Coordinates of C-alpha atoms and ligand atoms in Angstrom, one line a residue:
M196 CA 210.9 74.3 -67.6
C197 CA 214.2 75.1 -69.3
S198 CA 216.7 72.7 -70.8
S199 CA 219.2 73.1 -67.9
E200 CA 216.6 71.7 -65.4
I201 CA 216.4 68.3 -67.2
Q202 CA 217.6 65.5 -65.0
S203 CA 218.9 62.7 -67.2
P204 CA 220.4 59.4 -65.8
L205 CA 222.9 59.5 -68.7
D206 CA 225.9 61.6 -69.5
A207 CA 224.8 62.3 -73.0
E208 CA 227.6 64.8 -73.5
A209 CA 230.2 62.1 -72.8
I210 CA 228.3 59.6 -75.0
R211 CA 228.4 62.0 -77.9
A212 CA 232.2 61.9 -77.9
D213 CA 231.9 58.3 -79.1
F214 CA 229.9 59.3 -82.3
P215 CA 232.2 60.8 -84.9
V216 CA 229.3 62.1 -87.1
L217 CA 227.9 64.1 -84.2
G218 CA 231.0 66.2 -84.3
R219 CA 230.4 67.5 -87.9
E220 CA 228.5 70.5 -89.0
A221 CA 225.3 70.0 -91.1
R222 CA 226.9 72.5 -93.5
P223 CA 229.7 75.0 -93.0
G224 CA 229.0 77.1 -90.0
V225 CA 225.7 75.3 -89.1
P226 CA 225.9 72.8 -86.2
L227 CA 224.3 69.4 -86.8
V228 CA 221.2 68.6 -84.6
Y229 CA 220.4 65.0 -85.5
L230 CA 216.8 64.2 -84.7
D231 CA 216.1 61.5 -87.2
N232 CA 216.9 58.5 -85.1
A233 CA 213.7 56.6 -85.8
A234 CA 214.9 56.4 -89.4
T235 CA 218.4 55.3 -88.5
S236 CA 220.8 55.9 -85.6
Q237 CA 224.3 57.2 -85.7
K238 CA 227.2 54.7 -85.0
P239 CA 229.7 54.8 -82.2
R240 CA 233.4 54.4 -82.7
P241 CA 233.6 50.9 -81.3
V242 CA 231.1 49.7 -83.9
I243 CA 232.9 51.5 -86.8
E244 CA 236.2 50.1 -85.5
A245 CA 234.9 46.5 -85.2
I246 CA 233.8 46.6 -88.9
E247 CA 237.1 48.1 -90.0
H248 CA 239.0 45.6 -87.9
F249 CA 237.1 42.7 -89.5
Y250 CA 237.9 43.8 -93.0
S251 CA 241.5 44.8 -92.1
H252 CA 242.5 41.7 -90.1
Y253 CA 240.4 38.7 -90.5
N254 CA 238.0 39.0 -93.5
A255 CA 237.0 35.5 -94.6
N256 CA 233.8 33.6 -95.2
V257 CA 232.2 31.9 -92.2
H258 CA 231.2 28.3 -91.4
R259 CA 233.2 26.8 -94.3
G260 CA 236.9 27.5 -94.3
I261 CA 239.3 25.5 -92.2
H262 CA 241.9 28.2 -92.3
A263 CA 242.7 30.6 -89.5
L264 CA 240.9 33.6 -90.9
S265 CA 237.7 31.8 -91.5
E266 CA 237.8 30.4 -88.0
E267 CA 238.3 33.8 -86.5
A268 CA 235.5 35.3 -88.6
T269 CA 233.1 32.4 -87.6
I270 CA 233.9 32.9 -83.9
A271 CA 233.3 36.6 -84.1
Y272 CA 230.1 36.3 -86.1
E273 CA 228.6 33.5 -84.0
G274 CA 229.8 35.4 -80.9
A275 CA 227.7 38.3 -81.9
R276 CA 224.7 36.0 -82.1
D277 CA 225.4 35.0 -78.4
K278 CA 225.5 38.7 -77.4
I279 CA 222.2 39.4 -79.1
A280 CA 220.6 36.3 -77.6
A281 CA 221.6 37.6 -74.1
F282 CA 220.5 41.2 -75.0
I283 CA 216.9 40.1 -75.5
N284 CA 217.1 37.1 -73.1
A285 CA 216.4 34.4 -75.7
S286 CA 216.5 31.0 -74.1
S287 CA 218.8 29.7 -76.9
R288 CA 221.2 31.1 -79.6
K289 CA 219.2 28.9 -82.0
E290 CA 216.3 31.4 -81.7
V291 CA 218.3 34.3 -83.1
I292 CA 218.2 34.4 -86.9
F293 CA 220.2 37.1 -88.7
T294 CA 218.2 39.0 -91.3
R295 CA 218.7 42.2 -93.3
G296 CA 216.4 44.0 -90.9
T297 CA 212.8 44.2 -89.5
T298 CA 211.3 44.1 -93.0
E299 CA 213.0 40.8 -93.9
G300 CA 212.2 39.3 -90.5
I301 CA 208.5 39.9 -90.9
N302 CA 208.5 38.7 -94.5
L303 CA 210.3 35.6 -93.4
V304 CA 207.5 34.8 -90.9
A305 CA 204.7 35.6 -93.4
S306 CA 206.3 33.5 -96.1
T307 CA 207.3 30.4 -94.1
W308 CA 205.1 30.2 -91.0
G309 CA 202.3 32.0 -92.8
R310 CA 202.2 29.8 -95.9
A311 CA 202.3 26.7 -93.8
N312 CA 199.7 27.7 -91.3
I313 CA 197.2 30.2 -92.8
G314 CA 194.4 28.9 -95.0
P315 CA 191.2 30.2 -96.6
G316 CA 189.0 32.0 -94.0
D317 CA 191.7 32.2 -91.4
V318 CA 192.3 35.5 -89.7
I319 CA 195.4 37.7 -89.5
L320 CA 195.0 40.4 -86.8
T321 CA 197.1 43.5 -87.0
T322 CA 196.5 47.2 -86.2
Q323 CA 195.8 50.5 -88.0
M324 CA 199.0 51.9 -86.5
E325 CA 201.5 49.6 -88.3
H326 CA 204.5 50.5 -90.4
H327 CA 203.9 49.2 -93.9
S328 CA 206.5 46.5 -93.2
N329 CA 204.1 44.9 -90.8
L330 CA 201.1 45.3 -93.0
V331 CA 202.0 44.7 -96.7
P332 CA 203.5 41.2 -96.1
W333 CA 200.2 40.2 -94.3
Q334 CA 198.1 41.7 -97.2
L335 CA 200.2 39.6 -99.7
L336 CA 199.6 36.4 -97.6
A337 CA 195.9 37.1 -97.1
Q338 CA 195.5 37.6 -100.9
E339 CA 197.4 34.4 -101.6
K340 CA 195.5 32.3 -99.1
G341 CA 192.1 33.8 -99.1
A342 CA 192.5 34.8 -95.5
E343 CA 190.8 37.7 -93.6
L344 CA 192.7 40.7 -92.3
R345 CA 191.4 42.4 -89.2
F346 CA 192.7 45.5 -87.5
I347 CA 192.9 46.7 -83.9
P348 CA 191.7 50.4 -84.3
A349 CA 194.0 53.3 -83.5
T350 CA 192.4 56.3 -81.8
Q351 CA 192.9 59.9 -82.9
E352 CA 195.0 60.3 -79.8
G353 CA 197.4 57.8 -81.2
E354 CA 196.8 54.8 -79.0
L355 CA 195.4 51.3 -79.8
D356 CA 191.7 50.9 -78.8
L357 CA 191.7 47.5 -77.2
S358 CA 188.0 47.6 -76.1
G359 CA 187.0 45.3 -78.9
L360 CA 190.0 42.9 -78.7
D361 CA 187.9 39.9 -77.5
D362 CA 185.6 40.2 -80.5
L363 CA 188.6 40.7 -82.9
L364 CA 190.2 37.5 -81.5
D365 CA 186.9 35.6 -81.9
G366 CA 187.2 33.0 -84.7
P367 CA 190.1 31.4 -86.6
V368 CA 192.7 34.0 -85.7
K369 CA 196.1 32.4 -86.4
I370 CA 198.5 35.2 -86.0
V371 CA 198.5 38.6 -84.3
A372 CA 201.2 41.0 -85.7
V373 CA 201.6 44.2 -83.7
M374 CA 204.2 47.0 -83.4
H375 CA 205.6 47.5 -80.0
V376 CA 206.4 51.2 -80.4
S377 CA 204.9 53.5 -83.1
N378 CA 207.5 55.0 -85.4
V379 CA 205.2 58.0 -86.0
L380 CA 204.0 58.8 -82.5
G381 CA 206.3 56.9 -80.2
T382 CA 203.3 55.3 -78.5
I383 CA 204.3 52.3 -76.4
N384 CA 201.7 49.7 -77.0
P385 CA 200.6 47.3 -74.2
I386 CA 202.0 44.3 -75.9
K387 CA 202.0 42.0 -72.9
Q388 CA 198.2 42.4 -72.6
I389 CA 197.8 41.7 -76.4
I390 CA 200.2 38.7 -76.3
D391 CA 198.4 37.1 -73.3
K392 CA 195.0 37.6 -74.9
A393 CA 196.2 36.3 -78.3
H394 CA 197.7 33.2 -76.7
Q395 CA 194.4 32.5 -74.8
A396 CA 192.7 32.7 -78.2
G397 CA 195.2 30.2 -79.6
A398 CA 197.0 32.6 -81.9
V399 CA 200.8 33.1 -82.3
V400 CA 202.2 36.6 -81.9
L401 CA 204.7 38.6 -83.9
I402 CA 206.0 41.8 -82.4
D403 CA 207.6 44.5 -84.6
G404 CA 210.3 45.7 -82.3
A405 CA 212.0 48.1 -84.8
Q406 CA 211.3 51.0 -82.5
S407 CA 211.4 49.3 -79.1
V408 CA 214.4 47.1 -79.0
P409 CA 216.8 50.1 -79.6
H410 CA 215.2 52.1 -76.8
M411 CA 214.1 49.9 -73.8
P412 CA 214.9 46.6 -72.1
I413 CA 213.3 43.7 -73.9
D414 CA 213.0 40.3 -72.4
V415 CA 211.4 37.9 -74.9
Q416 CA 210.8 35.2 -72.3
E417 CA 209.0 37.5 -69.9
L418 CA 206.9 39.1 -72.7
G419 CA 206.2 35.7 -74.2
M420 CA 206.0 36.7 -77.9
D421 CA 206.5 34.0 -80.5
F422 CA 208.4 36.2 -82.9
L423 CA 210.2 39.5 -82.6
A424 CA 211.7 41.4 -85.5
F425 CA 214.2 44.3 -85.3
S426 CA 216.8 46.2 -87.2
G427 CA 220.5 46.7 -86.3
H428 CA 220.8 50.2 -88.0
K429 CA 218.3 51.8 -85.6
M430 CA 220.3 50.6 -82.5
L431 CA 223.8 51.9 -83.3
G432 CA 224.6 48.9 -85.6
P433 CA 225.3 48.9 -89.3
T434 CA 222.6 48.8 -92.1
G435 CA 221.8 45.6 -93.7
I436 CA 221.7 43.5 -90.6
G437 CA 218.8 42.7 -88.3
V438 CA 217.3 39.9 -86.2
L439 CA 214.3 37.7 -86.2
Y440 CA 213.8 36.1 -82.8
G441 CA 211.5 33.0 -82.9
R442 CA 210.5 30.5 -80.3
R443 CA 212.4 27.4 -81.0
E444 CA 209.5 25.0 -81.4
L445 CA 208.0 27.2 -84.1
L446 CA 211.2 27.7 -85.9
E447 CA 211.9 24.0 -85.9
E448 CA 208.5 23.3 -87.6
M449 CA 208.7 26.1 -90.1
P450 CA 209.9 25.4 -93.7
P451 CA 213.0 27.4 -94.8
Y452 CA 212.8 30.9 -96.3
M453 CA 215.4 31.1 -99.0
G454 CA 217.2 28.1 -100.5
G455 CA 221.0 28.0 -101.1
G456 CA 224.3 27.5 -99.4
D457 CA 224.6 27.2 -95.6
M458 CA 221.0 26.4 -95.0
I459 CA 221.3 22.8 -95.9
R460 CA 222.7 19.7 -94.2
R461 CA 222.7 17.4 -97.3
V462 CA 221.6 18.0 -100.9
E463 CA 220.6 15.5 -103.5
L464 CA 219.5 16.4 -107.0
S465 CA 215.8 15.9 -106.2
H466 CA 215.6 17.0 -102.6
S467 CA 217.6 18.4 -99.6
E468 CA 217.7 18.2 -95.8
W469 CA 217.8 21.4 -93.9
N470 CA 220.6 22.6 -91.6
E471 CA 219.8 23.0 -87.9
L472 CA 218.7 26.3 -86.3
P473 CA 219.6 29.1 -86.7
W474 CA 221.3 28.4 -90.0
K475 CA 218.2 26.8 -91.6
F476 CA 217.0 30.4 -92.2
E477 CA 220.4 31.9 -93.3
A478 CA 220.9 31.0 -96.9
G479 CA 224.0 32.3 -98.6
T480 CA 227.0 34.2 -97.3
P481 CA 225.7 36.3 -94.5
N482 CA 226.4 40.0 -93.6
I483 CA 229.4 39.0 -91.5
A484 CA 230.8 42.5 -90.8
G485 CA 227.2 43.6 -90.1
G486 CA 226.6 40.8 -87.5
I487 CA 229.9 41.6 -85.8
G488 CA 229.1 45.3 -85.7
L489 CA 225.6 44.7 -84.3
G490 CA 227.2 42.5 -81.5
V491 CA 229.4 45.4 -80.6
A492 CA 226.4 47.8 -80.7
V493 CA 224.4 45.7 -78.2
E494 CA 227.4 45.5 -75.9
Y495 CA 227.6 49.3 -76.1
L496 CA 223.9 49.8 -75.3
S497 CA 224.1 47.2 -72.5
R498 CA 227.1 49.0 -70.9
I499 CA 225.1 52.2 -70.7
G500 CA 221.9 50.4 -69.7
M501 CA 218.6 50.2 -71.5
E502 CA 216.6 51.5 -68.5
K503 CA 218.7 54.6 -68.5
I504 CA 218.4 55.1 -72.2
L505 CA 214.6 54.9 -72.0
A506 CA 214.5 57.3 -69.0
H507 CA 216.7 59.7 -70.9
E508 CA 214.6 59.7 -74.0
Q509 CA 211.4 60.1 -71.9
E510 CA 212.9 63.1 -70.2
L511 CA 213.8 64.6 -73.6
T512 CA 210.4 63.8 -75.1
A513 CA 208.5 65.3 -72.1
Y514 CA 210.6 68.5 -72.5
A515 CA 210.1 68.5 -76.3
L516 CA 206.3 68.1 -76.0
E517 CA 206.1 70.9 -73.4
R518 CA 208.1 73.3 -75.6
L519 CA 206.2 72.3 -78.8
S520 CA 202.9 72.8 -77.1
E521 CA 203.9 76.5 -76.5
V522 CA 204.3 77.1 -80.2
P523 CA 201.2 78.9 -81.6
G524 CA 199.4 77.0 -84.3
L525 CA 201.4 73.8 -83.8
K526 CA 199.6 70.4 -83.2
V527 CA 201.5 67.5 -81.7
Y528 CA 200.2 64.0 -82.5
G529 CA 200.1 61.1 -80.1
P530 CA 199.7 60.4 -76.4
P531 CA 201.4 62.3 -73.5
A532 CA 205.1 61.8 -72.9
E533 CA 204.6 59.1 -70.2
K534 CA 203.1 56.8 -72.8
K535 CA 205.7 57.4 -75.4
C536 CA 209.4 57.0 -76.1
G537 CA 211.6 59.2 -78.1
V538 CA 209.3 60.6 -80.8
A539 CA 207.5 63.9 -81.4
S540 CA 205.5 64.3 -84.6
F541 CA 203.7 67.6 -85.4
C542 CA 202.1 69.9 -88.0
I543 CA 201.8 73.6 -88.2
E544 CA 198.8 75.1 -89.7
G545 CA 199.6 76.7 -93.1
L546 CA 203.0 75.0 -93.5
H547 CA 203.4 71.7 -95.2
P548 CA 205.5 69.1 -93.2
H549 CA 208.0 68.8 -96.0
D550 CA 208.5 72.6 -96.2
M551 CA 208.9 72.6 -92.4
A552 CA 211.6 69.8 -92.6
Q553 CA 213.4 71.7 -95.3
L554 CA 213.4 74.9 -93.3
L555 CA 214.6 73.0 -90.2
D556 CA 217.4 71.5 -92.3
A557 CA 218.5 75.0 -93.2
E558 CA 219.1 75.5 -89.5
G559 CA 221.0 72.1 -89.3
V560 CA 218.1 70.3 -87.6
A561 CA 217.7 66.9 -89.3
V562 CA 214.1 65.5 -89.0
R563 CA 211.9 63.4 -91.3
A564 CA 208.6 64.5 -92.9
G565 CA 205.9 62.5 -94.7
H566 CA 203.8 59.6 -93.9
H567 CA 206.7 57.7 -92.3
C568 CA 205.6 54.4 -94.1
A569 CA 202.4 54.5 -92.0
Q570 CA 199.7 55.8 -94.4
P571 CA 196.7 54.1 -92.7
L572 CA 197.7 55.7 -89.3
H573 CA 197.9 59.1 -90.9
M574 CA 194.4 58.6 -92.3
V575 CA 193.2 58.0 -88.7
L576 CA 195.1 61.1 -87.5
G577 CA 193.5 63.1 -90.3
A578 CA 196.9 64.4 -91.5
P579 CA 198.4 63.1 -94.7
A580 CA 201.9 63.9 -93.4
T581 CA 203.7 65.0 -90.3
T582 CA 207.1 66.4 -89.3
R583 CA 208.9 64.0 -86.9
A584 CA 211.7 64.6 -84.5
S585 CA 213.0 61.4 -82.9
F586 CA 215.6 61.2 -80.1
Y587 CA 218.2 58.8 -78.9
L588 CA 220.7 58.4 -76.1
Y589 CA 223.1 61.0 -77.4
N590 CA 220.5 63.8 -77.8
L591 CA 220.7 66.8 -75.5
P592 CA 218.0 69.1 -74.1
G593 CA 219.7 71.9 -75.9
E594 CA 219.0 70.2 -79.2
V595 CA 215.3 70.4 -78.3
D596 CA 215.8 74.2 -77.8
A597 CA 217.5 74.3 -81.3
L598 CA 214.5 72.5 -82.8
I599 CA 212.1 75.0 -81.2
E600 CA 214.1 78.0 -82.3
A601 CA 214.3 76.6 -85.9
I602 CA 210.5 76.1 -85.9
Y603 CA 210.0 79.8 -84.8
K604 CA 212.3 80.9 -87.7
A605 CA 210.4 78.7 -90.1
K606 CA 207.1 80.2 -89.0
A607 CA 208.5 83.7 -89.4
R608 CA 209.6 82.9 -92.9
F609 CA 206.0 82.1 -93.8
S610 CA 204.7 85.0 -91.7
L611 CA 202.7 82.5 -89.5
Ligands
7TS925 N1 208.8 48.7 -88.4 C1 208.9 49.9 -87.8 C2 208.0 50.1 -86.6 C3 209.7 50.8 -88.3 O1 209.8 52.0 -87.7 C4 210.5 50.5 -89.5 C5 211.4 51.5 -90.1 C6 210.4 49.2 -90.0 C7 209.5 48.3 -89.5 C8 211.3 48.8 -91.2 O2 212.6 48.7 -90.8 P1 213.7 48.3 -91.8 O3 215.0 48.5 -91.0 O4 213.5 46.9 -92.3 O5 213.6 49.3 -92.9 N2 211.0 52.8 -89.9 C9 211.5 53.9 -90.5 C10 211.0 55.2 -90.1 O6 210.2 55.4 -89.3 N3 211.7 56.1 -90.9 O7 212.5 55.5 -91.7 C11 212.5 54.1 -91.4

């Protein structure tokens, strides 16, 4: 297959025109091929303009001022919450908590729900595939409470092995915390099956949606998870803003996370009463511009269509895997394209992944190399590090060709 034969449901060329960064060169004379989308995505003009417009025209703090600017800022910030609630089909805007990102959302659940519900001998079930953000908070909680951590194994092929799930769920399992899509391999995990089994066993379920919410349609009611954490910056939004979705009954019962302004209804010297949802979990002045920017980002994604974005990425991934498999000495990690979205991680015998990434950078191809904050998964894969190319809605088949060409050049430099 060659790049001109790829059938995409998107007009990625037209989409690219909305992203100013994609028009630049990596360095003078070297076109930029941005394939580091799993780390962070680029931002379209409407998102950049919404942030500029906020600071230029109605910058004010939210929820407190009676003046016109504060009212406008509050309407825009809370309007963004409504857009995000609709984007993931939450049953209420009260279930959408603004955070700094996925990491904070998971820590919020571990610190509040976890501290209140996990005791000595209880079990926290997660997987060997997780990003450190969905592992370390549970380690901290388990250490503090004397709880047991259990792991759904990952196979060398980069999938979860669910054959022992019933046994792993046997006993006092209180929470199951699983990533939806692997940031290293792109594997789409069968979360519906895991959620249903966990619920049958009486556990609540947190899904790390950092790599799924940006790339596919997500309906929290249909999937039935109790918590879903994701980051704005991986889905065309700004950095420093993310979302924790939580089922209302659970959020109502949970103690607050941080104390301070905005999260209280009434304060006396010795005690306080908490504000209602979602503000109970949003202490202090929030990232107002970030929330507004993320609202515009989800509108942008919805206008294009999440089904189409997923199909486009899967086309690109299938093509990338086919081309990569033709490179002598190159090993691609993870399952076949139909079980993945948007990620291709690989190693070349005799060339360290960091050297590979540097040589690709010399050709303008931006990728990430290392353990991608998933060291336990790399132990399973038997590779301390990989080089990762990750795609998004604006990537083109020709950029896969550029990646492959740059890999051949890197090999030639090392006489491989
Ligand atoms: N969970 C997953 C699956 C992730 O991929 C990431 C970030 C996080 C959690 C943490 O998100 P944050 O926005 O709170 O930092 N992953 C990556 C990556 O793969 N390369 O850079 C960041």
